[in-house]
Amino acid sequence: MEIEQPPREKPYEKREGERRGLIIVNTGDGKGKSTAAFGLALRAHGRGKPVHIYQFMKVPSARFGEHRTFEQLGVPIEGLGDGFSWKSQDLERSAALAREGWERARKTIMAGEHFLVVLDEITYPLIYGWMPLEPVLETLANRPPHVHVVLTGRRCPPEIIALADTVTEMTKVKHAFEAGVPAQRGIED
């Protein structure tokens, strides 16, 4: 490791542009996409801002760690799916649930009552062809100007990336699962 000197001056100038709602994308094969989105949700909630979280691949009855915490905090978090595709008994049903879930999320975004709307794992129903991309792009482009939207998932469509204000690609360097360590409650859930 090379030691470096900490900056002695601010490395950027203060921005003077208008504050507005952002489209934020967390994508890539590395871990942390949903975790980062949930961190933003906690930050916004901590500032008294209304937040709504939609999870496109989780079942409505899911009780993962994030569900327990957000429920305790009074932050709505909704599972819209029936689990990941390899667990699904009926992919047509999965597709229908994604489309129905999108309609709920779209209405929430367009109502403008929430400061932040998280669309967790939305890339999967898009890349699987379960729901069309155009209505998502249209909603993001025409949402009320104060609404921030975070989208997560691998292989985010380039059209969404082009529309986004901030895009972070999580890059996997190594992962414990590849070394034979199973998923662990409190880390992967």
Coordinates of C-alpha atoms in Angstrom, one line a residue:
M1 CA 0.0 0.0 0.0
E2 CA 1.2 3.5 -0.9
I3 CA 0.7 6.2 1.7
E4 CA -0.7 9.5 0.3
Q5 CA -1.3 12.9 1.8
P6 CA -4.8 13.9 2.6
P7 CA -6.2 16.8 0.6
R8 CA -5.6 20.2 2.2
E9 CA -8.1 22.0 0.0
K10 CA -11.6 21.1 -1.1
P11 CA -11.2 19.0 -4.3
Y12 CA -14.2 20.6 -6.0
E13 CA -16.1 23.9 -6.3
K14 CA -19.6 24.3 -4.9
R15 CA -22.2 23.6 -7.5
E16 CA -24.8 26.4 -8.2
G17 CA -27.3 24.4 -10.3
E18 CA -30.9 23.7 -9.3
R19 CA -31.7 20.9 -6.9
R20 CA -34.0 18.3 -8.5
G21 CA -35.0 14.7 -8.2
L22 CA -32.3 12.3 -9.5
I23 CA -32.4 9.0 -11.3
I24 CA -29.8 6.8 -9.6
V25 CA -28.7 3.4 -10.9
N26 CA -26.8 0.7 -9.0
T27 CA -25.8 -2.1 -11.4
G28 CA -23.1 -4.6 -12.0
D29 CA -22.1 -8.0 -10.9
G30 CA -20.7 -7.0 -7.5
K31 CA -22.4 -7.1 -4.2
G32 CA -24.0 -4.0 -2.7
K33 CA -26.6 -2.7 -5.2
S34 CA -29.6 -3.1 -3.0
T35 CA -27.6 -2.3 0.1
A36 CA -26.6 1.1 -1.3
A37 CA -30.2 1.8 -2.3
F38 CA -31.4 0.9 1.2
G39 CA -28.7 3.2 2.6
L40 CA -30.2 6.1 0.6
A41 CA -33.6 5.1 1.8
L42 CA -32.4 5.3 5.4
R43 CA -30.7 8.6 4.8
A44 CA -33.9 10.1 3.3
H45 CA -36.1 8.7 6.0
G46 CA -33.7 10.0 8.7
R47 CA -34.3 13.5 7.2
G48 CA -38.1 13.1 7.5
K49 CA -38.5 12.5 3.8
P50 CA -41.2 10.0 2.6
V51 CA -39.7 6.9 1.0
H52 CA -41.3 3.8 -0.7
I53 CA -39.4 0.7 -1.6
Y54 CA -40.6 -1.8 -4.2
Q55 CA -38.8 -5.2 -4.7
F56 CA -39.5 -6.7 -8.0
M57 CA -38.1 -10.2 -7.2
K58 CA -39.1 -10.7 -3.6
V59 CA -42.4 -12.2 -2.6
P60 CA -44.9 -10.0 -0.7
S61 CA -44.6 -12.2 2.4
A62 CA -40.7 -11.9 2.5
R63 CA -39.2 -11.3 6.0
F64 CA -35.6 -10.5 5.2
G65 CA -33.6 -8.2 7.4
E66 CA -34.4 -5.1 5.4
H67 CA -38.2 -5.9 5.6
R68 CA -38.0 -6.2 9.4
T69 CA -36.1 -2.9 9.8
F70 CA -38.0 -0.8 7.4
E71 CA -41.3 -2.0 8.9
Q72 CA -40.1 -1.0 12.3
L73 CA -39.2 2.4 10.9
G74 CA -42.5 2.8 9.2
V75 CA -41.0 2.8 5.7
P76 CA -43.2 0.9 3.2
I77 CA -41.4 -2.0 1.5
E78 CA -43.3 -4.2 -0.9
G79 CA -42.3 -7.5 -2.5
L80 CA -43.9 -7.6 -5.9
G81 CA -42.7 -10.9 -7.3
D82 CA -42.7 -14.6 -6.5
G83 CA -38.9 -15.1 -6.0
F84 CA -36.0 -15.5 -8.4
S85 CA -36.7 -17.3 -11.6
W86 CA -35.1 -20.5 -10.6
K87 CA -37.5 -20.7 -7.7
S88 CA -40.6 -19.9 -9.7
Q89 CA -43.2 -22.5 -10.5
D90 CA -44.8 -20.4 -13.2
L91 CA -42.7 -17.8 -15.2
E92 CA -45.9 -16.4 -16.8
R93 CA -47.2 -15.6 -13.4
S94 CA -43.8 -14.0 -12.5
A95 CA -44.1 -11.8 -15.6
A96 CA -47.7 -10.8 -14.7
L97 CA -46.7 -10.0 -11.2
A98 CA -43.8 -7.8 -12.5
R99 CA -46.2 -5.9 -14.7
E100 CA -48.8 -5.4 -11.9
G101 CA -46.0 -4.3 -9.6
W102 CA -44.7 -1.9 -12.1
E103 CA -48.1 -0.3 -12.4
R104 CA -48.2 0.2 -8.6
A105 CA -44.6 1.7 -8.6
R106 CA -45.4 3.9 -11.5
K107 CA -48.5 5.4 -9.8
T108 CA -46.4 6.0 -6.6
I109 CA -43.7 7.8 -8.7
M110 CA -46.2 9.9 -10.6
A111 CA -48.2 10.9 -7.6
G112 CA -45.2 12.9 -6.4
E113 CA -45.9 12.2 -2.7
H114 CA -42.6 10.5 -2.0
F115 CA -39.2 12.0 -2.0
L116 CA -37.5 8.7 -2.9
V117 CA -38.8 5.6 -4.6
V118 CA -36.6 2.6 -4.7
L119 CA -37.1 0.1 -7.6
D120 CA -35.0 -2.8 -6.3
E121 CA -34.1 -5.5 -8.7
I122 CA -36.2 -3.9 -11.5
T123 CA -33.6 -4.8 -14.1
Y124 CA -34.5 -8.5 -14.0
P125 CA -38.1 -8.3 -15.2
L126 CA -36.9 -5.8 -17.9
I127 CA -34.1 -8.0 -19.2
Y128 CA -36.2 -11.1 -19.0
G129 CA -38.9 -9.4 -21.2
W130 CA -41.5 -9.7 -18.5
M131 CA -42.3 -6.0 -18.8
P132 CA -41.7 -3.4 -21.5
L133 CA -38.9 -0.9 -21.1
E134 CA -40.7 2.1 -22.8
P135 CA -43.2 2.8 -19.9
V136 CA -40.3 2.7 -17.4
L137 CA -38.3 5.2 -19.5
E138 CA -41.4 7.4 -20.0
T139 CA -42.2 7.4 -16.2
L140 CA -38.6 8.3 -15.3
A141 CA -38.5 11.1 -17.8
N142 CA -41.8 12.6 -16.9
R143 CA -41.9 12.0 -13.1
P144 CA -42.6 15.0 -10.9
P145 CA -39.3 17.1 -10.7
H146 CA -38.7 16.6 -7.0
V147 CA -39.0 12.7 -7.0
H148 CA -35.7 10.8 -6.7
V149 CA -35.8 7.2 -8.1
V150 CA -33.2 4.5 -7.4
L151 CA -33.1 1.4 -9.7
T152 CA -31.0 -1.7 -8.9
G153 CA -30.0 -4.9 -10.6
R154 CA -27.5 -6.5 -12.9
R155 CA -27.3 -5.7 -16.6
C156 CA -29.2 -2.4 -16.4
P157 CA -30.6 -1.5 -19.9
P158 CA -28.4 1.1 -21.6
E159 CA -31.4 3.3 -22.2
I160 CA -31.9 3.7 -18.5
I161 CA -28.2 4.3 -17.9
A162 CA -28.4 7.1 -20.6
L163 CA -31.3 8.7 -18.8
A164 CA -29.8 8.4 -15.3
D165 CA -28.1 11.2 -13.4
T166 CA -25.8 8.9 -11.3
V167 CA -24.8 5.4 -12.3
T168 CA -22.6 3.2 -10.1
E169 CA -21.4 -0.2 -11.3
M170 CA -20.5 -2.6 -8.5
T171 CA -17.6 -4.7 -9.7
K172 CA -17.0 -8.1 -8.1
V173 CA -13.3 -8.5 -7.2
K174 CA -14.0 -11.7 -5.2
H175 CA -17.0 -13.2 -3.4
A176 CA -17.1 -15.6 -0.4
F177 CA -19.8 -17.7 -2.2
E178 CA -17.2 -18.6 -4.9
A179 CA -14.9 -19.9 -2.1
G180 CA -17.8 -22.2 -0.9
V181 CA -19.2 -20.0 1.9
P182 CA -23.0 -20.1 1.8
A183 CA -25.2 -17.0 2.0
Q184 CA -25.6 -15.8 5.5
R185 CA -28.6 -14.1 7.2
G186 CA -27.8 -10.5 7.9
I187 CA -25.3 -10.2 5.1
E188 CA -27.0 -11.5 2.0
D189 CA -30.6 -10.9 3.2

